[in-house]
CSV table of C-alpha atoms in Angstrom, one decimal:
chain,number,residue,atom,x,y,z
A,710,MET,CA,-26.7,16.7,31.9
A,711,SER,CA,-25.4,17.3,34.9
A,712,GLN,CA,-23.8,20.8,33.9
A,713,PHE,CA,-27.1,22.1,33.3
A,714,SER,CA,-30.5,22.8,35.1
A,715,ALA,CA,-33.5,24.6,34.8
A,716,ARG,CA,-35.9,25.6,37.7
A,717,LYS,CA,-39.6,26.4,36.4
A,718,ILE,CA,-40.2,29.6,38.4
A,719,LEU,CA,-43.3,30.7,36.9
A,720,ASP,CA,-46.4,28.6,35.1
A,721,THR,CA,-49.4,30.0,34.0
A,722,GLU,CA,-51.4,29.9,31.0
A,723,MET,CA,-50.1,33.2,29.3
A,724,VAL,CA,-46.7,32.5,30.0
A,725,SER,CA,-43.7,30.0,31.7
A,726,VAL,CA,-40.3,31.0,33.0
A,727,HIS,CA,-37.3,28.9,33.9
A,728,ASP,CA,-34.4,30.2,36.1
A,729,VAL,CA,-31.5,28.3,33.7
A,730,LEU,CA,-28.0,27.6,34.9
A,731,CYS,CA,-25.2,25.9,33.0
A,732,THR,CA,-21.5,25.6,34.5
A,733,GLY,CA,-20.0,25.9,31.3
A,734,GLU,CA,-17.9,22.6,30.6
A,735,CYS,CA,-18.8,22.9,27.0
A,736,ARG,CA,-15.9,24.8,26.2
A,737,HIS,CA,-16.3,23.7,22.4
A,738,LYS,CA,-19.6,23.4,20.4
A,739,SER,CA,-21.9,21.1,22.1
A,740,ASP,CA,-23.9,18.2,20.3
A,741,GLU,CA,-26.6,19.6,18.5
A,742,GLU,CA,-29.7,20.8,20.3
A,743,CYS,CA,-33.1,21.5,19.2
A,744,SER,CA,-35.9,23.8,20.7
A,745,ARG,CA,-39.3,22.5,21.5
A,746,VAL,CA,-40.7,25.5,22.0
A,747,THR,CA,-40.2,29.4,21.0
A,748,SER,CA,-38.6,31.3,23.9
A,749,LEU,CA,-37.0,34.5,24.8
A,750,VAL,CA,-33.7,34.0,26.3
A,751,PHE,CA,-32.4,36.6,28.7
A,752,PRO,CA,-28.7,36.3,29.6
A,753,TYR,CA,-28.0,37.7,33.4
A,754,ARG,CA,-24.5,36.2,34.5
A,755,GLY,CA,-21.6,34.8,32.4
A,756,VAL,CA,-21.4,34.8,28.6
A,757,PHE,CA,-21.9,31.6,26.0
A,758,LEU,CA,-21.8,31.6,21.9
A,759,ARG,CA,-25.1,30.3,20.4
A,760,HIS,CA,-24.3,28.6,17.3
A,761,VAL,CA,-27.1,28.5,14.5
A,762,GLY,CA,-25.7,27.2,11.0
A,763,SER,CA,-23.1,29.7,10.3
A,764,ASN,CA,-24.7,31.9,12.3
A,765,ASP,CA,-22.9,33.0,15.7
A,766,THR,CA,-24.2,34.6,18.7
A,767,VAL,CA,-22.8,36.0,21.8
A,768,ALA,CA,-24.9,36.1,24.7
A,769,GLU,CA,-24.4,38.2,27.8
A,770,ALA,CA,-26.8,40.6,29.8
A,771,ASN,CA,-27.3,43.1,27.2
A,772,GLN,CA,-28.8,40.7,24.6
A,773,VAL,CA,-32.1,38.8,24.4
A,774,LEU,CA,-31.7,35.7,22.4
A,775,PHE,CA,-34.5,34.0,20.5
A,776,PHE,CA,-34.8,30.1,20.3
A,777,ASN,CA,-37.3,29.4,17.6
A,778,ARG,CA,-39.4,26.1,17.8
A,779,ASP,CA,-37.8,23.5,16.0
A,780,GLU,CA,-34.4,25.3,15.1
A,781,ASP,CA,-31.3,23.3,15.9
A,782,TYR,CA,-28.4,25.1,17.6
A,783,ARG,CA,-25.3,24.4,19.6
A,784,ILE,CA,-23.6,26.0,22.0
A,785,SER,CA,-20.2,26.7,23.4
A,786,HIS,CA,-17.9,28.9,26.6
A,787,PRO,CA,-15.1,30.2,25.0
A,788,VAL,CA,-14.9,32.1,28.7
A,789,GLU,CA,-14.8,30.2,31.8
A,790,GLY,CA,-17.5,30.6,34.7
A,791,GLY,CA,-20.7,29.1,32.9
A,792,ASP,CA,-23.8,31.4,32.4
A,793,ALA,CA,-27.4,31.6,33.7
A,794,CYS,CA,-30.4,32.9,32.0
A,795,LEU,CA,-34.0,33.8,32.5
A,796,SER,CA,-35.7,31.7,29.7
A,797,MET,CA,-39.5,32.8,28.7
A,798,THR,CA,-41.9,31.3,26.9
A,799,VAL,CA,-45.1,33.4,26.0
A,800,HIS,CA,-48.5,32.1,24.4
A,801,GLU,CA,-48.3,32.5,20.7
A,802,ALA,CA,-51.4,34.6,20.3
A,803,ALA,CA,-49.8,36.8,23.1
A,804,LEU,CA,-46.6,37.2,20.7
A,805,GLU,CA,-48.7,37.8,17.9
A,806,GLU,CA,-49.9,41.2,19.4
A,807,LEU,CA,-46.7,42.3,21.6
A,808,VAL,CA,-43.9,41.6,18.7
A,809,PRO,CA,-43.5,43.9,16.0
A,810,LYS,CA,-43.8,42.7,12.2
A,811,VAL,CA,-40.3,43.7,11.8
A,812,HIS,CA,-38.8,41.1,14.1
A,813,ARG,CA,-41.0,38.2,13.4
A,814,ALA,CA,-41.3,36.1,9.9
A,815,GLU,CA,-44.5,35.9,8.0
A,816,THR,CA,-45.3,32.4,9.0
A,817,SER,CA,-47.5,30.1,11.2
A,818,PRO,CA,-46.5,29.1,13.8
A,819,PHE,CA,-45.0,32.2,15.1
A,820,VAL,CA,-41.1,32.9,14.2
A,821,PHE,CA,-38.5,35.5,15.1
A,822,ASN,CA,-36.7,36.5,12.2
A,823,LYS,CA,-33.3,37.6,13.9
A,824,GLN,CA,-31.0,35.8,16.8
A,825,ARG,CA,-30.8,38.7,18.9
A,826,LEU,CA,-31.5,42.2,19.8
A,827,ARG,CA,-29.8,44.4,22.5
A,828,ILE,CA,-31.8,45.0,25.1
A,829,ASP,CA,-31.8,48.8,27.2
A,830,ALA,CA,-31.1,49.4,30.8
A,831,ARG,CA,-34.9,49.3,31.6
A,832,ALA,CA,-35.5,45.9,30.3
A,833,GLN,CA,-32.0,44.6,32.1
A,834,ALA,CA,-34.1,45.9,35.4
A,835,LEU,CA,-37.1,44.1,34.2
A,836,VAL,CA,-34.9,41.2,34.3
A,837,ALA,CA,-33.6,41.4,37.6
A,838,LEU,CA,-36.9,42.3,39.3
A,839,LEU,CA,-38.9,39.3,37.7
A,840,ARG,CA,-36.3,36.7,38.8
A,841,HIS,CA,-35.6,38.2,42.2
A,842,SER,CA,-39.5,38.7,43.3
A,843,LEU,CA,-40.3,34.9,41.9
A,844,LEU,CA,-37.4,33.2,43.4
A,845,ARG,CA,-38.1,34.9,46.8
A,846,GLY,CA,-41.7,34.6,46.2
A,847,THR,CA,-42.8,38.0,46.8
A,848,ALA,CA,-44.5,38.4,43.5
A,849,GLU,CA,-48.3,37.2,43.2
A,850,THR,CA,-49.2,35.5,40.1
A,851,LEU,CA,-50.9,38.5,38.2
A,852,GLU,CA,-47.6,41.2,39.2
A,853,ALA,CA,-45.5,38.7,37.7
A,854,GLU,CA,-47.4,37.9,34.5
A,855,THR,CA,-47.6,42.0,34.1
A,856,LEU,CA,-43.9,41.8,34.6
A,857,ALA,CA,-43.2,39.4,32.3
A,858,MET,CA,-45.2,40.8,29.5
A,859,THR,CA,-44.0,44.3,30.4
A,860,LEU,CA,-40.2,43.0,29.9
A,861,VAL,CA,-41.3,41.1,26.5
A,862,ARG,CA,-42.5,44.4,25.1
A,863,ARG,CA,-39.7,46.2,26.3
A,864,ALA,CA,-37.1,43.6,24.9
A,865,VAL,CA,-38.7,43.7,21.1
A,866,GLY,CA,-39.8,47.1,21.0
A,867,GLU,CA,-39.1,49.2,17.9
A,868,ARG,CA,-38.1,52.2,20.4
A,869,THR,CA,-36.5,50.4,23.3
A,870,ALA,CA,-34.6,47.4,21.4
A,871,ARG,CA,-32.0,47.4,18.5
A,872,ALA,CA,-30.7,45.2,16.0
A,873,ALA,CA,-27.2,44.5,14.8
A,874,THR,CA,-26.6,45.9,11.5
A,875,ALA,CA,-22.9,44.8,9.8
A,876,SER,CA,-20.6,42.9,7.7
A,877,ILE,CA,-19.8,39.3,9.1
A,878,GLY,CA,-16.3,40.6,9.8
A,879,ARG,CA,-17.3,43.6,11.7
A,880,GLN,CA,-19.5,41.9,13.9
A,881,LYS,CA,-17.2,38.7,14.6
A,882,LEU,CA,-14.6,41.7,15.7
A,883,VAL,CA,-17.1,43.0,17.8
A,884,ASP,CA,-17.9,39.6,19.4
A,885,ARG,CA,-14.2,39.4,20.1
A,886,ALA,CA,-14.1,42.3,21.8
A,887,LYS,CA,-17.4,41.4,23.8
A,888,LEU,CA,-15.9,38.2,24.8
A,889,ILE,CA,-12.8,39.7,25.9
A,890,LEU,CA,-14.9,42.1,28.4
A,891,SER,CA,-16.6,39.1,29.7
A,892,SER,CA,-13.6,37.3,30.4
A,893,ASP,CA,-12.6,39.9,33.3
A,894,LEU,CA,-15.6,42.2,33.9
A,895,ALA,CA,-13.9,43.6,37.0
A,896,ARG,CA,-10.8,44.7,35.3
A,897,ARG,CA,-10.2,48.3,34.4
A,898,TRP,CA,-9.6,47.5,30.9
A,899,THR,CA,-7.7,50.2,28.4
A,900,LEU,CA,-8.9,50.5,24.8
A,901,ALA,CA,-5.4,49.7,23.7
A,902,GLU,CA,-5.4,46.4,25.9
A,903,ILE,CA,-8.7,45.1,24.6
A,904,ALA,CA,-7.8,46.3,20.5
A,905,ARG,CA,-4.3,44.2,21.0
A,906,GLU,CA,-6.2,41.5,22.5
A,907,ALA,CA,-8.8,41.8,19.7
A,908,GLY,CA,-6.1,42.1,16.9
A,909,VAL,CA,-7.1,45.7,15.4
A,910,SER,CA,-6.0,49.3,16.3
A,911,PRO,CA,-7.5,51.2,18.7
A,912,VAL,CA,-9.4,53.9,16.4
A,913,TYR,CA,-10.8,51.1,14.3
A,914,LEU,CA,-12.2,49.0,17.0
A,915,THR,CA,-13.9,52.3,18.4
A,916,GLN,CA,-15.8,53.0,15.0
A,917,VAL,CA,-16.9,49.4,14.3
A,918,PHE,CA,-18.1,48.8,17.9
A,919,GLN,CA,-20.2,52.3,17.9
A,920,GLN,CA,-21.6,51.1,14.2
A,921,VAL,CA,-22.4,47.6,15.3
A,922,GLU,CA,-23.9,48.1,18.6
A,923,GLY,CA,-25.1,51.7,18.6
A,924,THR,CA,-23.2,52.4,21.8
A,925,PRO,CA,-19.6,53.4,22.7
A,926,LEU,CA,-17.3,50.0,23.8
A,927,TYR,CA,-16.8,51.9,27.4
A,928,ARG,CA,-20.8,51.8,28.0
A,929,TYR,CA,-21.4,48.5,27.0
A,930,HIS,CA,-18.8,47.3,29.5
A,931,LEU,CA,-20.7,49.6,32.4
A,932,ARG,CA,-23.8,48.1,31.6
A,933,LEU,CA,-22.2,44.4,31.6
A,934,ARG,CA,-20.8,45.5,34.8
A,935,LEU,CA,-24.0,47.4,36.3
A,936,ALA,CA,-26.3,43.8,34.9
A,937,LYS,CA,-23.7,41.9,37.1
A,938,ALA,CA,-24.9,44.0,40.0
A,939,LEU,CA,-28.3,43.6,39.7
A,940,ASP,CA,-27.7,39.7,39.5
A,941,LEU,CA,-25.7,40.1,42.9
A,942,LEU,CA,-27.9,42.4,44.5
A,943,GLY,CA,-29.5,39.9,46.7
A,944,SER,CA,-26.1,38.3,47.9
A,945,TYR,CA,-24.3,41.5,49.0
A,946,ASP,CA,-25.2,43.6,52.5
A,947,ASP,CA,-22.0,45.3,51.9
A,948,LEU,CA,-22.7,47.3,48.8
A,949,THR,CA,-19.2,49.5,49.0
A,950,GLY,CA,-17.9,45.9,48.6
A,951,LEU,CA,-20.1,45.1,45.6
A,952,GLY,CA,-18.7,47.7,43.9
A,953,LEU,CA,-15.3,47.6,44.5
A,954,ASP,CA,-15.4,43.9,43.4
A,955,LEU,CA,-17.1,44.7,40.0
A,956,GLY,CA,-14.3,47.3,39.6
A,957,PHE,CA,-15.5,51.1,40.5
A,958,SER,CA,-13.3,53.3,42.1
A,959,SER,CA,-15.7,53.8,45.1
A,960,HIS,CA,-19.2,53.4,46.7
A,961,SER,CA,-20.2,56.9,45.1
A,962,HIS,CA,-18.9,55.9,41.7
A,963,PHE,CA,-20.7,52.6,42.1
A,964,SER,CA,-23.6,54.2,43.3
A,965,SER,CA,-24.0,57.3,41.0
A,966,SER,CA,-23.5,55.0,37.5
A,967,PHE,CA,-26.2,52.7,38.8
A,968,ARG,CA,-28.9,55.2,39.9
A,969,GLN,CA,-27.7,56.7,36.1
A,970,THR,CA,-28.9,53.8,34.3
A,971,TYR,CA,-31.5,52.0,36.4
A,972,GLY,CA,-32.8,55.2,38.1
A,973,ARG,CA,-32.2,53.9,41.6
A,974,THR,CA,-29.2,53.8,43.7
A,975,PRO,CA,-28.5,50.1,44.8
A,976,ALA,CA,-29.8,50.2,48.1
A,977,GLU,CA,-32.9,51.5,46.6
A,978,PHE,CA,-33.6,48.9,43.9
A,979,GLN,CA,-32.5,46.2,46.8
A,980,ARG,CA,-35.9,47.7,48.8
A,981,PHE,CA,-37.7,47.8,45.7
A,982,ALA,CA,-37.3,44.4,44.6
A,983,GLY,CA,-37.7,43.1,48.5
A,984,LEU,CA,-33.9,42.0,48.7
A,985,ARG,CA,-33.5,43.3,52.2
């Protein structure tokens, strides 16, 4: 499909990584597709919905999605703008070592037993570092493989990843809130505005979101904006402009939020990732 492209940026005996871009023209459910290999997919730009049977998953930069081999799925884009993801295929023997039993089915070949996990800020930073270094050719193969394995370990770790646990109704409410936020990441949303669009009270929304995602709604939104900053750092020389474009009130607000989340200021991360 012309709306879809996948660029292979790493291919070794242990791991392969593709940079996958989609223009998002399929606003409604796409035709059924089938995964040829088991992959971990890290969205880093935009948002889409994946439909597996009756299970719908919002794919955005706070998540890792699992595409199991021979699993049928459909894709839709309820929010304009398309999406971009880092798709990683790891040798099955390595997955057996890296993935805790709680996240996989007791079958052969290897199968994940859930659709997604919420990743932490360190994993988001690793996604950006791996992608930027591979696209710019600054990472040697051994370094890239090590980064990829570290990312997988972080993304599925029992202490560093979290699975959603909620009723279908509450999960759908949280998914609506995610899509609302993703429709305009730079907007300075108020709780009342989000709740009104979601069709519930502000109090109920905050309670349910915290229960399902394990983090407050405002912090979840902040992480989405900062993940977009990770994506765009290679395209901006003016970091003040980047912060303002993402809805931060000032450069100091942007820089302090970024450093608190990722351990480095935006300028320091640019230098660390070889972006300047």
